[in-house]
Coordinates of C-alpha atoms (C1' of nucleotides) in Angstrom, one line a residue:
Chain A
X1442 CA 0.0 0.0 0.0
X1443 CA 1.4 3.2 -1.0
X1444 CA 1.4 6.0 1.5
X1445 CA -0.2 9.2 -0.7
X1446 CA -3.2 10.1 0.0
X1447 CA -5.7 9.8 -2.4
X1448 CA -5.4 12.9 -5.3
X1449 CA -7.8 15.2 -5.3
X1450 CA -8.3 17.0 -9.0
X1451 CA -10.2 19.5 -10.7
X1452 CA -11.4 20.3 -14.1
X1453 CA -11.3 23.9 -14.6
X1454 CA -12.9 24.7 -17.8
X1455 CA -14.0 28.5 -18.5
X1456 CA -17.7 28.8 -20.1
X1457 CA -17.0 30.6 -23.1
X1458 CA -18.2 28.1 -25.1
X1459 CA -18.4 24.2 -26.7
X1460 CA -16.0 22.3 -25.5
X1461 CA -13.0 21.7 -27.8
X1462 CA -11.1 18.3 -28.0
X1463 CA -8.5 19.8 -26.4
X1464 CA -10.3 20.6 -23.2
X1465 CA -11.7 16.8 -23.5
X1466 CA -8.6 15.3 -23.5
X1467 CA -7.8 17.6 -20.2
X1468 CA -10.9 16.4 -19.1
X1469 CA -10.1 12.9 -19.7
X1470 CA -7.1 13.0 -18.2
X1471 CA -8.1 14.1 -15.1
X1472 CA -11.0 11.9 -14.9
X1473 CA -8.5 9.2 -15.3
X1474 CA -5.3 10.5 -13.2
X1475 CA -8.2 10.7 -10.5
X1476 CA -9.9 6.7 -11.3
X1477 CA -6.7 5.3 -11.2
X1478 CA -5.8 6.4 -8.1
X1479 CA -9.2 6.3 -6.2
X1480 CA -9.3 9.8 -5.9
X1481 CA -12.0 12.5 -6.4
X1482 CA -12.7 14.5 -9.6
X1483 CA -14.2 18.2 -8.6
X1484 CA -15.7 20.2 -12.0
X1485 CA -15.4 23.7 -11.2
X1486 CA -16.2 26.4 -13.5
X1487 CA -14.0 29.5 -13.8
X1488 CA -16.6 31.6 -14.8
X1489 CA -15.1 35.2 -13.0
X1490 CA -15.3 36.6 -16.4
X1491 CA -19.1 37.7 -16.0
X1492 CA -19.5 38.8 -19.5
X1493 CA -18.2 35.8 -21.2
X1494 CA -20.1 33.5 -19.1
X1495 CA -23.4 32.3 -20.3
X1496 CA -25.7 29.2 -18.7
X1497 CA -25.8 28.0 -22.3
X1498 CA -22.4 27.5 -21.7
X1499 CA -22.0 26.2 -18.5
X1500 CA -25.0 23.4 -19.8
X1501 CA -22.9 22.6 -22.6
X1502 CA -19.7 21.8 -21.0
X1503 CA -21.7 19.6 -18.5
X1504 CA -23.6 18.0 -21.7
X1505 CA -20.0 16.9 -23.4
X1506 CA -19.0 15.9 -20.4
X1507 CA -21.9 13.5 -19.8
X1508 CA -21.6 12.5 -22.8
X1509 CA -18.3 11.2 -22.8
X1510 CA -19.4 9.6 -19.8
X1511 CA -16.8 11.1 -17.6
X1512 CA -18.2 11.7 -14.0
X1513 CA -17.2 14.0 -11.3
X1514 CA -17.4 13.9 -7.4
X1515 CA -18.1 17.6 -6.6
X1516 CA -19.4 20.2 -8.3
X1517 CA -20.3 21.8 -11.0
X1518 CA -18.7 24.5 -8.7
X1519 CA -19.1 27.9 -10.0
X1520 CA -16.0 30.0 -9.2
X1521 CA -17.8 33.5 -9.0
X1522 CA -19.7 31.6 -6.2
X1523 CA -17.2 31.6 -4.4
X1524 CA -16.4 35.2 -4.8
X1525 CA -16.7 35.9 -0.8
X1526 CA -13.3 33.6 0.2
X1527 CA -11.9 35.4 -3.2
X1528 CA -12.2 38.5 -1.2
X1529 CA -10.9 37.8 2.1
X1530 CA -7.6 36.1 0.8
X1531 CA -7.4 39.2 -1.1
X1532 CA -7.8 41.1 2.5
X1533 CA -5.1 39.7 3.9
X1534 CA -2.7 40.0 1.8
X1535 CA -3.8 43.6 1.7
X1536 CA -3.0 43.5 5.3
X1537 CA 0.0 42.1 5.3
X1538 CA 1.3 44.4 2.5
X1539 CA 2.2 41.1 0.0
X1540 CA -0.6 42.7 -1.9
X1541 CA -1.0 46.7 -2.8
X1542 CA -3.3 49.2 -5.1
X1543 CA -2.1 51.2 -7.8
X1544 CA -3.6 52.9 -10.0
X1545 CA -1.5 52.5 -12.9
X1546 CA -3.3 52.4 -16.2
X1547 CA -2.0 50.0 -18.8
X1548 CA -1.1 52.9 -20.4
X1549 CA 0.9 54.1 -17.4
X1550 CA 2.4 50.3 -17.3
X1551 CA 3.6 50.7 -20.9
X1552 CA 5.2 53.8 -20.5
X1553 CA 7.2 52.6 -16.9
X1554 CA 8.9 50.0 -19.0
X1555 CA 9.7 51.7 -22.0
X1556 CA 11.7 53.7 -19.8
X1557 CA 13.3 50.9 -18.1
X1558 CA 13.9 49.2 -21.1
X1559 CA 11.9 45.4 -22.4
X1560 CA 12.1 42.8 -19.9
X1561 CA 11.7 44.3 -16.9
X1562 CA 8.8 43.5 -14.9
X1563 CA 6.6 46.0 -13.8
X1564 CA 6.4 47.5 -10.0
X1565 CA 4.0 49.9 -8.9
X1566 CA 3.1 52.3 -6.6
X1567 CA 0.8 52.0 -3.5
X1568 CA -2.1 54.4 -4.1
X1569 CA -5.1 55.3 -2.4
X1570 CA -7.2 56.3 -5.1
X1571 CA -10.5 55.4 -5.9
X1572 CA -10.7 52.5 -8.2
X1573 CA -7.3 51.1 -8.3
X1574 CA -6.2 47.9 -8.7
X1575 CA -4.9 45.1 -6.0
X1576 CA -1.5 43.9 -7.8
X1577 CA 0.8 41.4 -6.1
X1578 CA 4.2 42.1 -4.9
X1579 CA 7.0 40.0 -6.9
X1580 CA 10.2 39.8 -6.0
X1581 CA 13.1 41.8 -7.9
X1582 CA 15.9 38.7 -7.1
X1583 CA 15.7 35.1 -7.6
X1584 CA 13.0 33.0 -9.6
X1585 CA 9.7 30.8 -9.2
X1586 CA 10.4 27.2 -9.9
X1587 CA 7.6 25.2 -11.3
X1588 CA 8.3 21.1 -10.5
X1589 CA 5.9 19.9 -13.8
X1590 CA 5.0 16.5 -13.6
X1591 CA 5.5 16.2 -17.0
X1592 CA 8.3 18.9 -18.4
X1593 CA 10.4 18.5 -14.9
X1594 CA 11.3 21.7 -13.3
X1595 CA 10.8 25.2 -14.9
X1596 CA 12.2 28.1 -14.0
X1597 CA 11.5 31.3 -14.5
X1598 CA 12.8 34.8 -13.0
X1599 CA 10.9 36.9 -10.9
X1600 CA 12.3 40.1 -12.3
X1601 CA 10.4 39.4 -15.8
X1602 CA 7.3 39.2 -14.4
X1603 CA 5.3 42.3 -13.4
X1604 CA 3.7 42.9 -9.9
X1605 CA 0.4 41.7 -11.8
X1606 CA -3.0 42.5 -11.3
X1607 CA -4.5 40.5 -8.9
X1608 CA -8.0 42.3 -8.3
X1609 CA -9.5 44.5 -10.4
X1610 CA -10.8 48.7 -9.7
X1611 CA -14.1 46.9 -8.7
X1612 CA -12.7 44.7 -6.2
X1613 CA -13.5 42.0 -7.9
X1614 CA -10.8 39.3 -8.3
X1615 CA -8.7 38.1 -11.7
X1616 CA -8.2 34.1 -12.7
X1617 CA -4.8 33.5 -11.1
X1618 CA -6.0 34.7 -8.0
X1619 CA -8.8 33.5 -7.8
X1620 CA -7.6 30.0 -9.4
X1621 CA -4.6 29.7 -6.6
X1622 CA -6.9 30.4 -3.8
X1623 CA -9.6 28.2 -5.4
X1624 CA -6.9 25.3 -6.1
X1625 CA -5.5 25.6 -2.4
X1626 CA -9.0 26.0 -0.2
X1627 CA -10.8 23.2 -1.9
X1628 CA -7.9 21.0 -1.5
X1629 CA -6.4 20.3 -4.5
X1630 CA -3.8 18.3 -4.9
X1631 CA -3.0 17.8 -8.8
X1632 CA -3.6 20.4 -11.3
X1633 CA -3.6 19.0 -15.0
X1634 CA -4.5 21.4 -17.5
X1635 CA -2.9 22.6 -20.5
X1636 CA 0.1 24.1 -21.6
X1637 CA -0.7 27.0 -22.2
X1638 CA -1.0 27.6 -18.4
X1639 CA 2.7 26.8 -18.0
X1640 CA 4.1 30.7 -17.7
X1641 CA 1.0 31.5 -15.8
X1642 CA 1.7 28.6 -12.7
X1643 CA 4.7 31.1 -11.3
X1644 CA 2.2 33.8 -10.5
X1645 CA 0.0 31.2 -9.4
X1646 CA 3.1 29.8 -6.9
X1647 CA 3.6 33.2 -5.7
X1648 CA -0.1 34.1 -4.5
X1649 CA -0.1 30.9 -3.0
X1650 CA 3.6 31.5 -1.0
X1651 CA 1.9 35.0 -0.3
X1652 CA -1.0 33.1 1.3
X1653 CA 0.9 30.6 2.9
X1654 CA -0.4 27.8 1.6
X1655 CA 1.2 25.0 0.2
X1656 CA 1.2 24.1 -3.9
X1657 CA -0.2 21.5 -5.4
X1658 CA 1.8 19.2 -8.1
X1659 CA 1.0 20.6 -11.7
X1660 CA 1.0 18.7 -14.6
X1661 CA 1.4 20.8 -17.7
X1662 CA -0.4 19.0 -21.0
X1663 CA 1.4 19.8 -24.6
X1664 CA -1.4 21.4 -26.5
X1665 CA -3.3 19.7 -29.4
X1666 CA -3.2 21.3 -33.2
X1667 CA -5.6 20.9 -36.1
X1668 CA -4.3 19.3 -39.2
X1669 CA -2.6 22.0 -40.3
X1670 CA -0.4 22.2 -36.9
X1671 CA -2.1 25.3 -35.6
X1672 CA -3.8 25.4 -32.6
X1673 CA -7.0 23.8 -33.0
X1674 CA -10.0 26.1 -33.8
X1675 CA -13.5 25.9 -35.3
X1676 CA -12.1 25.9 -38.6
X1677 CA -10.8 22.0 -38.3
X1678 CA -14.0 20.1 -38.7
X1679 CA -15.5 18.3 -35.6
X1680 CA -13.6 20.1 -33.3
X1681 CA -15.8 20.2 -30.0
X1682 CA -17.4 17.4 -28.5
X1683 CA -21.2 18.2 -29.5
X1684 CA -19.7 17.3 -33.7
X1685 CA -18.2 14.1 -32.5
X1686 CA -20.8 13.3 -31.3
X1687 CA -23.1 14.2 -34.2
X1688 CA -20.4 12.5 -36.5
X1689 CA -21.3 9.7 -35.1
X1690 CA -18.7 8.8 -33.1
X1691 CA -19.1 6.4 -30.0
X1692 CA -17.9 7.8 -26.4
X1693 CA -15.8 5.0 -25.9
X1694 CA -13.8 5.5 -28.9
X1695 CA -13.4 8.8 -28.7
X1696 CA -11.8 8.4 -25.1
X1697 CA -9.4 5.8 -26.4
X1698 CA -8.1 7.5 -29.0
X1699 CA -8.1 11.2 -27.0
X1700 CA -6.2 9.2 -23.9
X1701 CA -3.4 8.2 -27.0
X1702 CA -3.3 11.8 -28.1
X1703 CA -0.3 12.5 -25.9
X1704 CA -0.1 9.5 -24.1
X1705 CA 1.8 6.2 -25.0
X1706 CA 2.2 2.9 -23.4
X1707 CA 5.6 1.4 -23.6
X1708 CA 4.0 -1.9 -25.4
X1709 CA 2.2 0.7 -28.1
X1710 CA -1.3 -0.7 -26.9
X1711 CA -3.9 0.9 -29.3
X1712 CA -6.9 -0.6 -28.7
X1713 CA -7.5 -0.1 -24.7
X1714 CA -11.1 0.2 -23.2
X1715 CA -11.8 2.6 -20.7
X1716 CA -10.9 0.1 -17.5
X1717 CA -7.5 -0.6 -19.3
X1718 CA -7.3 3.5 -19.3
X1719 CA -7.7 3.9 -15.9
X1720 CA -5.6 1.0 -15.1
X1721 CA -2.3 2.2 -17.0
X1722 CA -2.6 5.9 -17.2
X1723 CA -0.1 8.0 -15.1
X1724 CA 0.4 11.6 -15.9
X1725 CA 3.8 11.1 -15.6
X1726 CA 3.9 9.1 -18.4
X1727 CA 2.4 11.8 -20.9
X1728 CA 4.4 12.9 -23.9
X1729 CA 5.8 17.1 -24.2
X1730 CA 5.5 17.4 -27.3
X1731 CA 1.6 19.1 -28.7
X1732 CA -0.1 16.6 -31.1
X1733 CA -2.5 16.9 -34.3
X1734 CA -5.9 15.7 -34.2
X1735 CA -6.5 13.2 -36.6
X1736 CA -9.4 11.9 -37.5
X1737 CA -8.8 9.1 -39.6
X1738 CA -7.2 6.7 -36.6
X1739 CA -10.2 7.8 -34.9
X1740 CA -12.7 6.9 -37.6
X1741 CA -10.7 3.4 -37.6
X1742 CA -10.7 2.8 -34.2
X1743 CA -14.9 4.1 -33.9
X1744 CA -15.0 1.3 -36.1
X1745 CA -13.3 -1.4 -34.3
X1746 CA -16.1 -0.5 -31.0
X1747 CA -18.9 -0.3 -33.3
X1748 CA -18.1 -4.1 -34.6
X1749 CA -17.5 -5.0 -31.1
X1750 CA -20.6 -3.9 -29.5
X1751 CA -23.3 -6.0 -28.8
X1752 CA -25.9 -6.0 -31.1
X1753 CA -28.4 -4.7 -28.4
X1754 CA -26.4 -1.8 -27.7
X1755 CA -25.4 -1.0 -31.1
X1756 CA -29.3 -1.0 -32.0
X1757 CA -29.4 1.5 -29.2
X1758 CA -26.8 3.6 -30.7
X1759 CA -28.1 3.5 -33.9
X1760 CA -32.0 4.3 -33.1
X1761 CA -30.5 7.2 -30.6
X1762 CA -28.3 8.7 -33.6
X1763 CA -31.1 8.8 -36.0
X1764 CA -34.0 9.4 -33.8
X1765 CA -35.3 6.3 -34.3
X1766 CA -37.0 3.8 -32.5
X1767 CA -34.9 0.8 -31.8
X1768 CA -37.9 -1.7 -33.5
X1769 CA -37.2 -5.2 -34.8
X1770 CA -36.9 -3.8 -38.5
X1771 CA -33.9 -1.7 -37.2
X1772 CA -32.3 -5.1 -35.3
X1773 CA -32.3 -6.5 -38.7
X1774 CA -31.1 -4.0 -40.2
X1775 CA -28.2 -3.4 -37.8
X1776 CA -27.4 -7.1 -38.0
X1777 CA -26.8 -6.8 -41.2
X1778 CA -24.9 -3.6 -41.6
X1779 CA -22.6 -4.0 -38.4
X1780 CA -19.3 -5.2 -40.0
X1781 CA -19.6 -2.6 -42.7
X1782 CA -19.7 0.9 -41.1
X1783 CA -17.2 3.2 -39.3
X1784 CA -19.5 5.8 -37.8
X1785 CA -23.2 6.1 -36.8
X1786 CA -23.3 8.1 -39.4
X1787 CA -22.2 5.8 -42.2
X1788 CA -25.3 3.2 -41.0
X1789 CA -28.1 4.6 -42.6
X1790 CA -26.9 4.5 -46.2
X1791 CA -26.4 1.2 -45.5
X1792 CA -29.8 0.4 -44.4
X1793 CA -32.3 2.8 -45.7
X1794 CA -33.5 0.7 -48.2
X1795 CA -35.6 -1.5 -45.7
X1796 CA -36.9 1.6 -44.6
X1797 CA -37.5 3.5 -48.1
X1798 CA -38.0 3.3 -51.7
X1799 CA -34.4 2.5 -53.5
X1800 CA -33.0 5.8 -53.7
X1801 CA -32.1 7.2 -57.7
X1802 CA -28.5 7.0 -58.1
X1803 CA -27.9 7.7 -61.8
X1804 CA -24.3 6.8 -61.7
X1805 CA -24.9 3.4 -60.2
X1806 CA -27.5 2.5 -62.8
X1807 CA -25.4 3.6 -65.5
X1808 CA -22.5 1.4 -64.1
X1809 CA -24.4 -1.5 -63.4
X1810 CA -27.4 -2.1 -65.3
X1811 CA -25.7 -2.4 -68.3
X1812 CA -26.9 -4.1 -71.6
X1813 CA -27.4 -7.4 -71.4
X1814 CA -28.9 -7.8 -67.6
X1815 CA -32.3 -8.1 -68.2
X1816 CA -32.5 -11.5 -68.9
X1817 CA -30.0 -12.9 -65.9
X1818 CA -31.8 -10.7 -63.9
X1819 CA -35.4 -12.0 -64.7
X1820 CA -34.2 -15.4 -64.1
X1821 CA -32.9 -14.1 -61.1
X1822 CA -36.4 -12.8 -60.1
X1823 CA -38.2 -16.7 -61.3
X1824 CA -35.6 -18.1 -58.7
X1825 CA -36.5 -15.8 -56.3
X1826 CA -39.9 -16.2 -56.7
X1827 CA -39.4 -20.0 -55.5
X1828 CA -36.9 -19.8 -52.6
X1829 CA -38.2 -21.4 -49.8
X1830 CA -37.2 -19.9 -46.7
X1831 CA -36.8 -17.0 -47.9
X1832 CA -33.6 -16.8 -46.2
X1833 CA -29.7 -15.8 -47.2
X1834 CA -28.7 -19.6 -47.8
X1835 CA -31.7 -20.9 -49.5
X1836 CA -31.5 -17.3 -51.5
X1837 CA -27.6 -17.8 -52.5
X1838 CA -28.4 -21.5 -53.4
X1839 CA -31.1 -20.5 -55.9
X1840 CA -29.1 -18.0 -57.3
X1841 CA -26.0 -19.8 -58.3
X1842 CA -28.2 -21.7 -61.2
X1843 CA -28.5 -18.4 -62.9
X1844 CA -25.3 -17.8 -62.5
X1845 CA -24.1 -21.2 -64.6
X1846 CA -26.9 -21.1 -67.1
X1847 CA -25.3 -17.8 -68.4
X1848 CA -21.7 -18.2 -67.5
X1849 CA -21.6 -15.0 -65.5
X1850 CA -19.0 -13.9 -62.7
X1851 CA -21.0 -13.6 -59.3
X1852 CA -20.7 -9.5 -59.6
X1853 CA -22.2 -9.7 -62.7
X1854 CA -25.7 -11.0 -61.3
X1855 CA -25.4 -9.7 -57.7
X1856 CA -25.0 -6.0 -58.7
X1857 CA -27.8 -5.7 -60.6
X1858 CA -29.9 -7.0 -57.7
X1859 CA -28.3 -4.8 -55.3
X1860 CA -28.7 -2.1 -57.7
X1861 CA -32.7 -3.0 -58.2
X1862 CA -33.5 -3.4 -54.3
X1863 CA -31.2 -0.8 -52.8
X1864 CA -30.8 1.7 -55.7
X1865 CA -27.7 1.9 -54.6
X1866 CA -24.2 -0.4 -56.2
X1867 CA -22.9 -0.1 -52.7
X1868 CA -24.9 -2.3 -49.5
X1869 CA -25.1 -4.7 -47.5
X1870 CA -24.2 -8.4 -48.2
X1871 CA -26.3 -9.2 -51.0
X1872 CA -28.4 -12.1 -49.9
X1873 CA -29.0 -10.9 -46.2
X1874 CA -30.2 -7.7 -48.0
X1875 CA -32.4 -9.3 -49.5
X1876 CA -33.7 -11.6 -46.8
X1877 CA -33.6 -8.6 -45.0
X1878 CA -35.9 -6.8 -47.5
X1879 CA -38.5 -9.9 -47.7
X1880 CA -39.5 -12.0 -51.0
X1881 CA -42.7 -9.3 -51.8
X1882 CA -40.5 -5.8 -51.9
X1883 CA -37.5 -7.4 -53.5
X1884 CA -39.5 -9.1 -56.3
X1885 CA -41.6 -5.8 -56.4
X1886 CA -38.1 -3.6 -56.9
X1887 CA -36.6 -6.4 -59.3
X1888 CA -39.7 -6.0 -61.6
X1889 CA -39.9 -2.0 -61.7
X1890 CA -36.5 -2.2 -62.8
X1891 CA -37.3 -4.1 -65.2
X1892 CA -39.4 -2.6 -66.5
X1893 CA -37.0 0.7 -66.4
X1894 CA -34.6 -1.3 -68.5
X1895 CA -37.1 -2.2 -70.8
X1896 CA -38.3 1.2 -72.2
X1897 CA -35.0 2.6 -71.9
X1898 CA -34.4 0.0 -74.7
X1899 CA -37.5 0.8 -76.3
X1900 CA -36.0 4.4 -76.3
X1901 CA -32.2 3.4 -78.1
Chain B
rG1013 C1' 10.7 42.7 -27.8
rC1014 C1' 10.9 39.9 -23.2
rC1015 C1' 10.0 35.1 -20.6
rG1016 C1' 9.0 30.0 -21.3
rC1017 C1' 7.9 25.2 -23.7
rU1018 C1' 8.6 21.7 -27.8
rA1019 C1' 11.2 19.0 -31.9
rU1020 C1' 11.5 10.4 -34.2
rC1021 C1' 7.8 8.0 -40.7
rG1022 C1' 2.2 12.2 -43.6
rU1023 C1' -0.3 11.4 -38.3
rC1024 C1' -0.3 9.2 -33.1
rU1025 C1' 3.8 7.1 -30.8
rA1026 C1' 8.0 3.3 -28.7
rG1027 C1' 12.8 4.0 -27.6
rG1028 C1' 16.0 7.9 -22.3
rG1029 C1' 24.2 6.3 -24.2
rG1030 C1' 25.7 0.2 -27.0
rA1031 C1' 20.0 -4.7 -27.8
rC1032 C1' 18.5 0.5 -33.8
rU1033 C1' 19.4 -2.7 -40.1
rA1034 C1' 15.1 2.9 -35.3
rG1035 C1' 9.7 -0.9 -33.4
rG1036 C1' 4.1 -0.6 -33.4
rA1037 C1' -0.6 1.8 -34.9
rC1038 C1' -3.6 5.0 -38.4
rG1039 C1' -3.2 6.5 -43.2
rC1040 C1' -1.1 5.5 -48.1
rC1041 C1' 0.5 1.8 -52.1
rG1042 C1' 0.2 -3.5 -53.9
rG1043 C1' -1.8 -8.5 -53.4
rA1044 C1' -5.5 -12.1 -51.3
rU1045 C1' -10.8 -13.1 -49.6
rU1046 C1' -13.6 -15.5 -57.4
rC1047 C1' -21.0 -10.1 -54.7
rU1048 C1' -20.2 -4.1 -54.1
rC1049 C1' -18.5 -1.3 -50.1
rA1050 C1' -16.5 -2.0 -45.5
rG1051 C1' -13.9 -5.6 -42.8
rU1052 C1' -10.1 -9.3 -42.4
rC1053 C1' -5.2 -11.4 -43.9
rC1054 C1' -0.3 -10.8 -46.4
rG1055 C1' 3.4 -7.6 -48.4
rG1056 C1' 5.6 -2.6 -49.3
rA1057 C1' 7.2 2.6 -49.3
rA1058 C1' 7.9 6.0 -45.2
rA1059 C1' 11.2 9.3 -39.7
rC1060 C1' 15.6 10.5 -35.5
rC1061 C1' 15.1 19.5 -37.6
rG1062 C1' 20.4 21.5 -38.6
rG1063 C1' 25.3 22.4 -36.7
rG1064 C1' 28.8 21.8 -32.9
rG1065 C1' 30.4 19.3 -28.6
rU1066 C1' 30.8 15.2 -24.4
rU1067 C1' 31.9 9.8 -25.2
rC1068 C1' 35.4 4.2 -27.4
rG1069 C1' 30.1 4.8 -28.9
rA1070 C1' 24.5 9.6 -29.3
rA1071 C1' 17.8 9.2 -31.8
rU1072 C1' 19.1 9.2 -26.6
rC1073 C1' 23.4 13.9 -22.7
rC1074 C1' 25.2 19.4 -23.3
rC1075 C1' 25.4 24.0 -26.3
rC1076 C1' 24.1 27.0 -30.4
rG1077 C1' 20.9 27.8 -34.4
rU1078 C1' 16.2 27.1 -36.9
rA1079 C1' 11.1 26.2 -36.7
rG1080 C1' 6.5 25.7 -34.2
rC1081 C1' 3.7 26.9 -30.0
rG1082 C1' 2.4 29.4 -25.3
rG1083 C1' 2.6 33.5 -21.9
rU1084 C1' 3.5 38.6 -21.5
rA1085 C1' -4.7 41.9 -20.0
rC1086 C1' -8.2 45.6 -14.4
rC1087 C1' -9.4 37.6 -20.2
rA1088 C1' -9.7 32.7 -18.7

RNA sequence: GCCGCUAUCGUCUAGGGGACUAGGACGCCGGAUUCUCAGUCCGGAAACCGGGGUUCGAAUCCCCGUAGCGGUACCA
């Protein structure tokens, strides 16, 4: 048994908007840093900017979130909520002088350094005025060492940064304050969030020494990029949670392949369901170096969970994604179209056929129903008309005399069948599509196209 | 500008001084499965950013450069 307590972590998203992939993946990770170490998972909202926070915001992070099926012990906790403690921290370090107003413009702040030349941090002056900000004290010598789980330590000097702003005119606090004293009173011990936080954590450290309280361990994540290697944005197709999910994408395979984003076991394990996850993850273990979302390895591995789930639940998924109701008609159409698609998405092309009329797909007509398949393709229909169960073995056994009495290749016979019932050149397995379909509609769809190729000759 | 982070096939990664002729996965290319597509199976092409060091030996350690990214708000 290992002495550490259990970890305590937190998922610090800001509402200003859908969640990315990016902030999954943070999300992820500390849902699984916290599972595989019996700790507890608190969702806290940083939501002190009042004008960019909106409840439609808050609902959807909360929405991707259940989604994904990541759970949380505490919370949502909303951080202006908690604006009262924010203000008596900020008290003290009033009090104790660690803290002081000023009421430097940025203006004013520009103009101090120009005069002491680029790189020096700011320091300002107390001031009594009306309306002037709380900035932090930061020492002129030495510098703020952050130990990073992941990049080891970091230093940076104290002289570069400025005494920042801390609180604003209003009184009300600003996000490193407010996210050190948050961190600190609600007991965290493990931040894991992203990069991009990295030259923020000194300020962070120094609010906290100011406080007196101790840090937690920080975990910096590389940051993911689009395609293109920029940071990821709207512009890099499903790019928040809500279009995976409208993709057609399955929760557990879009936390397998988000936990690999970044993350590496030493064996190269690909395929690892969510227990395995939580089982081998360690933040330690995650890569420094920012990764590109791809979405082919995660259409391919959406594909390997949709073949692998039980046909119960994949009829679930299926009726959910198209607003369906999961009726026998749709078991057998799943059953037949399981092996053959990627997404959710890709599934009703597959099957809409039992559902609809063949759709009109010129180009597969023109490719298929070439001349000389109206006769195999009668006969086809006689046979059809005898096959008894209608069923895909009795219905390939019938078949195969046509395909001897005129000395056609299978895909000669079969396309034009699948072309007839499905409209389509591209379906499901030919004679479970038909089974599927039933003896009256298939004979029905054979004979209108039939008829179709028969005036169209009349027309030549 | 200043401060900081990062750098292995197209992509995700393994590898952390000799086991590297640099491994796996996705993707790509070719072949097989004599019904399409998908799947599956087999095969193939494909990478240590550049330059200096340290060392008997460097993808691995150090320095410089380059590139990308982040921070530098009375945003989060």
């Amino acid at each position: 048994m290992t002495a550490a307590r259990p970890p305590r972590l937190r998922f610090a998203p800001s509402p200003t908007g859908a969640l990315h992939i990016g902030g999954a993946r943070t999300a992820l990770y500390n849902w699984l840093a916290a599972r595989h170490d019996g700790g507890e998972l608190v969702l806290r909202i940083e939501d002190t900017d009042r004008e960019r926070s909106t409840e439609e915001n808050w609902e959807q992070i909360v929405d991707a979130l259940e989604w994904l099926e990541l759970d949380w012990d505490e919370g949502p906790v909303s951080q202006f909520g908690r604006a009262e403690r924010h203000r008596r921290a900020l008290a003290r370090l009033l009090e104790s002088g660690a803290a002081y107003r000023d009421a430097a413009t940025a203006k004013d702040v520009e103009a101090w350094k120009a005069e002491r030349g680029a790189g020096a941090g700011y320091r300002g002056t107390p001031s009594d005025e009306p309306g002037a900000a709380v900035r932090l004290r930061v020492p002129d010598a030495g510098e703020t060492v952050v130990e990073d789980l992941i990049h080891g330590p970091v230093a940076f000097p104290n002289a570069s940064y400025d005494d920042f702003v801390i609180a604003r005119g209003d009184g009300t606090v600003l996000y490193n304050f407010a996210v050190a004293v948050d961190d600190a009173e609600m007991g965290i011990t493990e931040v894991v969030r992203g990069d991009d936080h990295l030259s923020n954590t000194p300020k962070q450290l120094l609010v906290l020494a100011a406080l007196g309280h101790e840090a937690p361990r920080y975990a910096h994540l590389p940051l993911l990029h689009g395609p293109d290697g920029k940071k990821l944005s709207k512009r890099h197709g499903a790019a928040s949670v809500q279009e995976l999910r409208e993709a057609g994408y399955l929760p557990a395979a879009v936390r397998n392949y988000l936990a690999l984003l970044g993350w590496g076991t030493d064996d190269d394990t690909t395929l690892m369901p969510t227990a395995e996850l939580v089982r081998r993850f360690r933040v330690d273990d995650v890569g420094k170096a920012a990764a590109i979302f791809d979405e082919k390895k995660l259409r391919w591995l959406n594909g390997r969970y949709m073949r692998e789930l039980p046909l119960e639940d994949y009829v679930a998924a299926v009726a959910r994604h198209l607003g369906r109701e999961p009726d026998e008609r749709l078991r057998e159409a799943c059953a037949i179209a399981q092996e053959k698609a990627q997404t959710l998405d890709e599934v009703w092309p597959l099957i809409r056929f039992l559902f609809e009329p063949p759709v009109d797909d010129p180009k597969s007509w023109q490719k298929v129903m070439r001349p000389g398949v109206e006769e195999p393709l009668a006969a086809a229909r006689e046979a059809l008309g005898d096959v008894e169960p209608f069923a895909p073995e009795p219905i390939e056994a019938a078949l195969a005399p046509v395909l001897e009495r005129f000395e056609l290749k299978p895909g000669r016979l079969y396309q034009p069948i699948r072309v007839a019932i499905t409209g389509s050149s591209v379906s499901p397995g030919i004679f479970e599509s038909l089974a599927a379909l039933g003896r009256a509609d298939s004979l029905a769809r054979i004979d209108e196209a039939l008829v179709r190729l028969r005036s169209a000759k009349l027309d030549e």
